[in-house]
mmCIF file of C-alpha atoms in Angstrom:
data_model
loop_
_atom_site.group_PDB
_atom_site.id
_atom_site.type_symbol
_atom_site.label_atom_id
_atom_site.label_comp_id
_atom_site.label_asym_id
_atom_site.label_seq_id
_atom_site.Cartn_x
_atom_site.Cartn_y
_atom_site.Cartn_z
ATOM 1 C CA UNK B 1 94.667 -21.453 29.814
ATOM 2 C CA UNK B 2 97.085 -24.440 29.588
ATOM 3 C CA UNK B 3 100.777 -24.217 28.909
ATOM 4 C CA UNK B 4 103.392 -26.957 29.172
ATOM 5 C CA UNK B 5 105.713 -25.793 31.905
ATOM 6 C CA UNK B 6 109.075 -27.003 33.159
ATOM 7 C CA UNK B 7 110.380 -26.820 36.726
ATOM 8 C CA UNK B 8 113.382 -24.539 37.181
ATOM 9 C CA UNK B 9 116.572 -26.424 38.166
ATOM 10 C CA UNK B 10 117.424 -23.737 40.702
ATOM 11 C CA UNK B 11 114.032 -24.150 42.323
ATOM 12 C CA UNK B 12 114.439 -27.910 42.409
ATOM 13 C CA UNK B 13 117.353 -27.364 44.747
ATOM 14 C CA UNK B 14 115.641 -24.669 46.765
ATOM 15 C CA UNK B 15 112.483 -26.705 47.181
ATOM 16 C CA UNK B 16 114.004 -30.163 47.551
ATOM 17 C CA UNK B 17 112.851 -30.415 51.159
ATOM 18 C CA UNK B 18 109.283 -29.483 50.322
ATOM 19 C CA UNK B 19 106.742 -32.227 50.956
ATOM 20 C CA UNK B 20 103.778 -30.532 49.319
ATOM 21 C CA UNK B 21 102.811 -31.596 45.804
ATOM 22 C CA UNK B 22 103.572 -28.691 43.472
ATOM 23 C CA UNK B 23 102.588 -30.200 40.138
ATOM 24 C CA UNK B 24 99.026 -29.827 38.970
ATOM 25 C CA UNK B 25 98.462 -31.707 35.724
ATOM 26 C CA UNK B 26 101.018 -30.184 33.336
ATOM 27 C CA UNK B 27 101.315 -26.825 35.084
ATOM 28 C CA UNK B 28 103.905 -26.042 37.750
ATOM 29 C CA UNK B 29 102.453 -23.828 40.461
ATOM 30 C CA UNK B 30 103.412 -23.118 44.052
ATOM 31 C CA UNK B 31 101.212 -24.865 46.611
ATOM 32 C CA UNK B 32 102.208 -22.723 49.599
ATOM 33 C CA UNK B 33 102.790 -18.991 50.027
ATOM 34 C CA UNK B 34 106.476 -19.466 50.803
ATOM 35 C CA UNK B 35 106.951 -21.488 47.614
ATOM 36 C CA UNK B 36 105.344 -18.663 45.658
ATOM 37 C CA UNK B 37 107.682 -16.220 47.397
ATOM 38 C CA UNK B 38 110.720 -18.354 46.545
ATOM 39 C CA UNK B 39 109.720 -18.401 42.873
ATOM 40 C CA UNK B 40 109.219 -14.625 42.737
ATOM 41 C CA UNK B 41 112.404 -13.802 44.641
ATOM 42 C CA UNK B 42 114.640 -16.325 42.865
ATOM 43 C CA UNK B 43 116.094 -13.533 40.697
ATOM 44 C CA UNK B 44 116.980 -9.876 41.330
ATOM 45 C CA UNK B 45 115.327 -8.650 38.132
ATOM 46 C CA UNK B 46 112.510 -9.913 35.959
ATOM 47 C CA UNK B 47 112.518 -8.543 32.410
ATOM 48 C CA UNK B 48 108.926 -8.040 31.233
ATOM 49 C CA UNK B 49 108.898 -9.553 27.744
ATOM 50 C CA UNK B 50 105.875 -7.786 26.260
ATOM 51 C CA UNK B 51 106.510 -9.481 22.908
ATOM 52 C CA UNK B 52 105.682 -12.821 24.565
ATOM 53 C CA UNK B 53 102.425 -11.691 26.212
ATOM 54 C CA UNK B 54 99.506 -14.073 25.647
ATOM 55 C CA UNK B 55 95.923 -12.842 25.587
ATOM 56 C CA UNK B 56 94.187 -9.590 24.735
ATOM 57 C CA UNK B 57 94.015 -8.058 28.208
ATOM 58 C CA UNK B 58 96.322 -5.466 29.689
ATOM 59 C CA UNK B 59 97.757 -4.873 33.156
ATOM 60 C CA UNK B 60 98.908 -1.242 33.186
ATOM 61 C CA UNK B 61 101.891 -1.523 35.528
ATOM 62 C CA UNK B 62 103.228 -4.588 33.692
ATOM 63 C CA UNK B 63 102.715 -2.911 30.332
ATOM 64 C CA UNK B 64 104.775 0.083 31.482
ATOM 65 C CA UNK B 65 107.651 -1.751 33.175
ATOM 66 C CA UNK B 66 110.924 -2.819 31.592
ATOM 67 C CA UNK B 67 111.810 -4.845 34.691
ATOM 68 C CA UNK B 68 110.156 -5.876 37.966
ATOM 69 C CA UNK B 69 111.780 -6.882 41.246
ATOM 70 C CA UNK B 70 110.113 -8.642 44.161
ATOM 71 C CA UNK B 71 112.145 -7.335 47.085
ATOM 72 C CA UNK B 72 110.990 -8.560 50.516
ATOM 73 C CA UNK B 73 107.420 -7.415 50.094
ATOM 74 C CA UNK B 74 108.180 -4.289 48.050
ATOM 75 C CA UNK B 75 107.473 -4.310 44.315
ATOM 76 C CA UNK B 76 110.061 -2.314 42.384
ATOM 77 C CA UNK B 77 110.139 -1.433 38.699
ATOM 78 C CA UNK B 78 112.359 0.130 36.077
ATOM 79 C CA UNK B 79 109.768 2.105 34.138
ATOM 80 C CA UNK B 80 112.348 4.536 32.725
ATOM 81 C CA UNK B 81 115.436 3.989 30.626
ATOM 82 C CA UNK B 82 116.981 7.166 32.008
ATOM 83 C CA UNK B 83 118.984 6.067 35.035
ATOM 84 C CA UNK B 84 118.515 2.350 34.394
ATOM 85 C CA UNK B 85 121.157 0.287 36.153
ATOM 86 C CA UNK B 86 121.646 3.058 38.734
ATOM 87 C CA UNK B 87 118.173 3.857 40.061
ATOM 88 C CA UNK B 88 117.484 1.846 43.197
ATOM 89 C CA UNK B 89 120.825 0.021 42.778
ATOM 90 C CA UNK B 90 119.519 -1.305 39.480
ATOM 91 C CA UNK B 91 116.132 -2.479 40.768
ATOM 92 C CA UNK B 92 114.269 0.735 39.977
ATOM 93 C CA UNK B 93 111.762 2.617 42.106
ATOM 94 C CA UNK B 94 109.193 1.241 44.588
ATOM 95 C CA UNK B 95 105.793 1.058 42.860
ATOM 96 C CA UNK B 96 103.750 -0.975 45.356
ATOM 97 C CA UNK B 97 103.745 -3.997 47.630
ATOM 98 C CA UNK B 98 103.103 -7.693 47.139
ATOM 99 C CA UNK B 99 101.964 -10.660 49.226
ATOM 100 C CA UNK B 100 102.584 -14.270 48.120
ATOM 101 C CA UNK B 101 99.582 -16.599 48.435
ATOM 102 C CA UNK B 102 98.997 -20.218 47.339
ATOM 103 C CA UNK B 103 100.145 -20.098 43.718
ATOM 104 C CA UNK B 104 99.051 -16.469 43.520
ATOM 105 C CA UNK B 105 100.677 -13.116 44.196
ATOM 106 C CA UNK B 106 98.528 -10.252 45.443
ATOM 107 C CA UNK B 107 99.936 -6.929 44.236
ATOM 108 C CA UNK B 108 98.857 -3.544 45.600
ATOM 109 C CA UNK B 109 100.170 -1.088 43.014
ATOM 110 C CA UNK B 110 100.502 2.566 44.036
ATOM 111 C CA UNK B 111 98.654 3.742 40.928
ATOM 112 C CA UNK B 112 96.764 0.766 39.527
ATOM 113 C CA UNK B 113 95.343 -0.712 42.726
ATOM 114 C CA UNK B 114 94.956 -4.358 43.753
ATOM 115 C CA UNK B 115 95.666 -7.274 41.390
ATOM 116 C CA UNK B 116 95.740 -11.022 42.006
ATOM 117 C CA UNK B 117 97.922 -12.903 39.531
ATOM 118 C CA UNK B 118 98.576 -16.623 39.304
ATOM 119 C CA UNK B 119 102.272 -17.547 39.258
ATOM 120 C CA UNK B 120 103.573 -20.220 36.864
ATOM 121 C CA UNK B 121 107.145 -21.365 36.278
ATOM 122 C CA UNK B 122 107.608 -21.941 32.556
ATOM 123 C CA UNK B 123 111.251 -22.950 32.324
ATOM 124 C CA UNK B 124 114.777 -21.918 33.294
ATOM 125 C CA UNK B 125 114.588 -18.341 34.631
ATOM 126 C CA UNK B 126 111.103 -17.835 33.141
ATOM 127 C CA UNK B 127 107.815 -17.289 34.979
ATOM 128 C CA UNK B 128 104.437 -16.036 33.856
ATOM 129 C CA UNK B 129 101.876 -13.965 35.728
ATOM 130 C CA UNK B 130 98.360 -14.936 34.689
ATOM 131 C CA UNK B 131 95.308 -12.685 35.126
ATOM 132 C CA UNK B 132 92.277 -14.967 34.994
ATOM 133 C CA UNK B 133 89.555 -12.295 34.500
ATOM 134 C CA UNK B 134 91.158 -11.204 31.206
ATOM 135 C CA UNK B 135 92.794 -14.567 30.333
ATOM 136 C CA UNK B 136 96.140 -12.791 29.879
ATOM 137 C CA UNK B 137 99.664 -13.958 30.747
ATOM 138 C CA UNK B 138 102.751 -11.775 31.010
ATOM 139 C CA UNK B 139 106.082 -13.553 30.575
ATOM 140 C CA UNK B 140 108.978 -12.511 32.847
ATOM 141 C CA UNK B 141 112.622 -13.556 32.386
ATOM 142 C CA UNK B 142 114.855 -13.604 35.454
ATOM 143 C CA UNK B 143 118.398 -12.246 35.830
ATOM 144 C CA UNK B 144 120.841 -11.355 38.548
ATOM 145 C CA UNK B 145 121.879 -7.734 38.724
ATOM 146 C CA UNK B 146 125.462 -8.696 37.864
ATOM 147 C CA UNK B 147 124.318 -10.688 34.831
ATOM 148 C CA UNK B 148 121.751 -8.239 33.470
ATOM 149 C CA UNK B 149 122.728 -6.313 30.325
ATOM 150 C CA UNK B 150 121.344 -2.845 31.027
ATOM 151 C CA UNK B 151 123.047 -1.435 27.904
ATOM 152 C CA UNK B 152 121.315 -3.954 25.625
ATOM 153 C CA UNK B 153 117.955 -3.174 27.244
ATOM 154 C CA UNK B 154 118.597 0.534 26.719
ATOM 155 C CA UNK B 155 119.443 0.253 23.027
ATOM 156 C CA UNK B 156 116.712 -2.302 22.297
ATOM 157 C CA UNK B 157 114.126 0.178 23.610
ATOM 158 C CA UNK B 158 115.744 3.441 22.553
ATOM 159 C CA UNK B 159 112.554 4.747 20.912
ATOM 160 C CA UNK B 160 111.071 4.946 24.432
ATOM 161 C CA UNK B 161 114.155 6.818 25.671
ATOM 162 C CA UNK B 162 113.420 9.607 23.178
ATOM 163 C CA UNK B 163 109.982 9.989 24.771
ATOM 164 C CA UNK B 164 111.218 10.264 28.358
ATOM 165 C CA UNK B 165 112.043 13.978 28.038
ATOM 166 C CA UNK B 166 109.454 16.637 27.347
ATOM 167 C CA UNK B 167 111.773 18.154 24.748
ATOM 168 C CA UNK B 168 115.262 17.892 23.282
ATOM 169 C CA UNK B 169 117.223 21.137 22.954
ATOM 170 C CA UNK B 170 119.945 21.521 20.335
ATOM 171 C CA UNK B 171 123.096 22.514 22.211
ATOM 172 C CA UNK B 172 125.783 22.160 19.531
ATOM 173 C CA UNK B 173 126.145 22.084 15.760
ATOM 174 C CA UNK B 174 129.463 21.010 14.264
ATOM 175 C CA UNK B 175 131.529 23.529 12.353
ATOM 176 C CA UNK B 176 131.966 20.932 9.648
ATOM 177 C CA UNK B 177 129.053 20.334 7.309
ATOM 178 C CA UNK B 178 127.092 21.929 4.516
ATOM 179 C CA UNK B 179 124.346 24.403 5.574
ATOM 180 C CA UNK B 180 120.913 22.783 5.305
ATOM 181 C CA UNK B 181 117.290 23.308 6.363
ATOM 182 C CA UNK B 182 117.636 21.276 9.589
ATOM 183 C CA UNK B 183 120.151 23.821 10.880
ATOM 184 C CA UNK B 184 117.162 26.016 11.779
ATOM 185 C CA UNK B 185 115.491 23.395 13.986
ATOM 186 C CA UNK B 186 116.331 24.075 17.645
ATOM 187 C CA UNK B 187 113.931 21.810 19.546
ATOM 188 C CA UNK B 188 112.532 18.303 19.055
ATOM 189 C CA UNK B 189 109.835 16.409 20.912
ATOM 190 C CA UNK B 190 109.009 12.711 20.461
ATOM 191 C CA UNK B 191 105.444 11.620 21.162
ATOM 192 C CA UNK B 192 103.894 8.154 21.482
ATOM 193 C CA UNK B 193 100.600 7.721 19.683
ATOM 194 C CA UNK B 194 99.734 4.039 19.696
ATOM 195 C CA UNK B 195 99.038 3.989 15.964
ATOM 196 C CA UNK B 196 102.453 5.401 15.102
ATOM 197 C CA UNK B 197 105.065 7.738 16.550
ATOM 198 C CA UNK B 198 105.054 11.476 16.004
ATOM 199 C CA UNK B 199 107.571 14.241 16.567
ATOM 200 C CA UNK B 200 107.258 17.986 16.856
ATOM 201 C CA UNK B 201 109.931 20.558 16.081
ATOM 202 C CA UNK B 202 110.451 24.224 16.853
ATOM 203 C CA UNK B 203 112.770 26.953 15.645
ATOM 204 C CA UNK B 204 112.402 28.915 18.903
ATOM 205 C CA UNK B 205 115.723 30.129 20.320
ATOM 206 C CA UNK B 206 117.711 28.114 22.826
ATOM 207 C CA UNK B 207 117.315 28.715 26.530
ATOM 208 C CA UNK B 208 113.534 29.163 26.638
ATOM 209 C CA UNK B 209 111.442 27.449 29.282
ATOM 210 C CA UNK B 210 109.438 24.519 27.942
ATOM 211 C CA UNK B 211 106.166 26.341 28.546
ATOM 212 C CA UNK B 212 107.284 29.104 26.146
ATOM 213 C CA UNK B 213 107.921 26.815 23.183
ATOM 214 C CA UNK B 214 105.787 27.090 20.068
ATOM 215 C CA UNK B 215 105.854 23.886 18.038
ATOM 216 C CA UNK B 216 106.057 24.758 14.355
ATOM 217 C CA UNK B 217 105.731 21.318 12.802
ATOM 218 C CA UNK B 218 104.342 17.836 13.540
ATOM 219 C CA UNK B 219 105.263 14.739 11.544
ATOM 220 C CA UNK B 220 106.014 11.053 11.800
ATOM 221 C CA UNK B 221 109.309 9.549 12.874
ATOM 222 C CA UNK B 222 110.871 6.087 12.854
ATOM 223 C CA UNK B 223 113.841 4.535 14.659
ATOM 224 C CA UNK B 224 115.678 1.624 12.980
ATOM 225 C CA UNK B 225 118.109 -1.071 14.091
ATOM 226 C CA UNK B 226 121.325 -1.346 12.088
ATOM 227 C CA UNK B 227 122.621 -4.930 11.701
ATOM 228 C CA UNK B 228 126.095 -5.339 13.177
ATOM 229 C CA UNK B 229 125.963 -1.962 14.989
ATOM 230 C CA UNK B 230 124.208 -2.468 18.345
ATOM 231 C CA UNK B 231 125.271 0.971 19.657
ATOM 232 C CA UNK B 232 123.985 2.840 16.592
ATOM 233 C CA UNK B 233 120.430 3.459 15.438
ATOM 234 C CA UNK B 234 119.064 5.432 12.516
ATOM 235 C CA UNK B 235 116.287 7.987 12.699
ATOM 236 C CA UNK B 236 114.028 9.432 10.006
ATOM 237 C CA UNK B 237 111.969 12.575 10.512
ATOM 238 C CA UNK B 238 109.159 13.091 8.007
ATOM 239 C CA UNK B 239 109.108 16.768 6.995
ATOM 240 C CA UNK B 240 106.540 17.432 4.288
ATOM 241 C CA UNK B 241 108.338 20.550 3.059
ATOM 242 C CA UNK B 242 111.851 19.081 2.920
ATOM 243 C CA UNK B 243 111.210 15.355 2.691
ATOM 244 C CA UNK B 244 112.470 12.689 5.053
ATOM 245 C CA UNK B 245 115.505 13.796 7.024
ATOM 246 C CA UNK B 246 117.803 10.852 7.739
ATOM 247 C CA UNK B 247 120.196 10.708 10.704
ATOM 248 C CA UNK B 248 122.501 8.328 12.460
ATOM 249 C CA UNK B 249 121.414 8.306 16.107
ATOM 250 C CA UNK B 250 123.956 7.927 18.915
ATOM 251 C CA UNK B 251 123.498 8.090 22.682
ATOM 252 C CA UNK B 252 126.065 10.247 24.469
ATOM 253 C CA UNK B 253 124.628 9.593 27.928
ATOM 254 C CA UNK B 254 121.141 9.226 29.382
ATOM 255 C CA UNK B 255 120.468 12.932 28.910
ATOM 256 C CA UNK B 256 122.132 13.609 25.559
ATOM 257 C CA UNK B 257 122.011 12.317 21.994
ATOM 258 C CA UNK B 258 123.926 13.022 18.793
ATOM 259 C CA UNK B 259 122.302 13.148 15.357
ATOM 260 C CA UNK B 260 124.670 12.855 12.412
ATOM 261 C CA UNK B 261 123.236 14.069 9.102
ATOM 262 C CA UNK B 262 125.144 12.152 6.375
ATOM 263 C CA UNK B 263 123.782 14.242 3.507
ATOM 264 C CA UNK B 264 125.321 17.460 4.867
ATOM 265 C CA UNK B 265 127.992 15.770 7.045
ATOM 266 C CA UNK B 266 126.766 17.794 10.025
ATOM 267 C CA UNK B 267 126.675 16.578 13.633
ATOM 268 C CA UNK B 268 124.022 17.921 16.004
ATOM 269 C CA UNK B 269 123.957 17.382 19.757
ATOM 270 C CA UNK B 270 120.755 17.608 21.800
ATOM 271 C CA UNK B 271 120.168 17.625 25.564
ATOM 272 C CA UNK B 272 117.010 16.319 27.179
ATOM 273 C CA UNK B 273 114.819 18.829 29.001
ATOM 274 C CA UNK B 274 111.994 17.958 31.396
ATOM 275 C CA UNK B 275 112.704 14.358 32.453
ATOM 276 C CA UNK B 276 109.476 12.470 33.216
ATOM 277 C CA UNK B 277 109.612 9.839 35.969
ATOM 278 C CA UNK B 278 107.086 7.240 34.866
ATOM 279 C CA UNK B 279 104.853 6.327 37.781
ATOM 280 C CA UNK B 280 102.010 8.778 38.133
ATOM 281 C CA UNK B 281 99.307 9.248 35.513
ATOM 282 C CA UNK B 282 100.401 12.634 34.171
ATOM 283 C CA UNK B 283 100.000 12.952 30.440
ATOM 284 C CA UNK B 284 103.009 11.687 28.500
ATOM 285 C CA UNK B 285 104.476 10.162 31.662
ATOM 286 C CA UNK B 286 101.891 7.357 31.654
ATOM 287 C CA UNK B 287 103.465 5.475 28.788
ATOM 288 C CA UNK B 288 103.002 1.838 27.943
ATOM 289 C CA UNK B 289 105.176 -0.516 25.962
ATOM 290 C CA UNK B 290 103.715 -2.308 22.987
ATOM 291 C CA UNK B 291 104.753 -5.597 21.417
ATOM 292 C CA UNK B 292 106.966 -4.673 18.499
ATOM 293 C CA UNK B 293 110.521 -4.824 17.233
ATOM 294 C CA UNK B 294 112.370 -2.039 15.506
ATOM 295 C CA UNK B 295 112.623 -2.404 11.724
ATOM 296 C CA UNK B 296 116.045 -2.965 10.200
ATOM 297 C CA UNK B 297 117.973 -0.535 8.015
ATOM 298 C CA UNK B 298 121.055 -2.069 6.386
ATOM 299 C CA UNK B 299 123.384 0.918 6.043
ATOM 300 C CA UNK B 300 127.053 1.682 6.635
ATOM 301 C CA UNK B 301 128.088 3.953 9.492
ATOM 302 C CA UNK B 302 129.001 7.382 8.073
ATOM 303 C CA UNK B 303 129.954 9.439 11.120
ATOM 304 C CA UNK B 304 133.763 9.324 10.983
ATOM 305 C CA UNK B 305 134.089 9.495 14.780
ATOM 306 C CA UNK B 306 131.157 7.116 15.401
#
């Protein structure tokens, strides 16, 4: 697999005293273990750009991670959006160990076992990790903690945030607004499917344990970007018996959301219940990111306090 690669300026300075030849044809690779280590540890955080992945293979821990950090032999990852920027001082949780070799990094992942990945520098703050057996490359983009936009990452991937709680419990309905069918819905759950996203809803009373919930309805849902409003998304819930319900979606904090229903001018607030730390293979917690971008919905913000 050949890619035209460019040496990082920062690494030119760091490796200026190196006497080993580190160019092989048109690919830049590290010839010694310490050069590989320097490349991996050049940045605090590596954003895993799944939209830039090349090849048809899949490395589970890379597919699940939003960011990776190579921290003195410990591999850390932000697999959750809940707590991002705070967990592990922004680096995430330890998920394994790594050992730099000659142009290769050997990763022992706590769940996914041992992987050997070739390390290529592709340009300014960009590296790729190449898995030869599956002919697959993952592209990683490097940032310092101070320069990383955690908020942008959060909102760009907000559809995954909805899936990080086992359920969302309605905790408040505004006094303003016209009574409507959604007033009866007390619980929501957002499920990844791979072929599309599905939600479940329940009219069970508030305060129940999650194991007591009976899900009354299952349907499709979709989250949309709104041009010019990076802190606002829109959400549609496909109810067969009352049509698509349309909401403006706002994040209150990493455990609460607000859904504004423009048709009835009602605001609903939901709290997340049953946070799932994504590391172990336990049902919904073993999520993976897929290469996609949210569709656009060109609408005007309606929530007067939005």
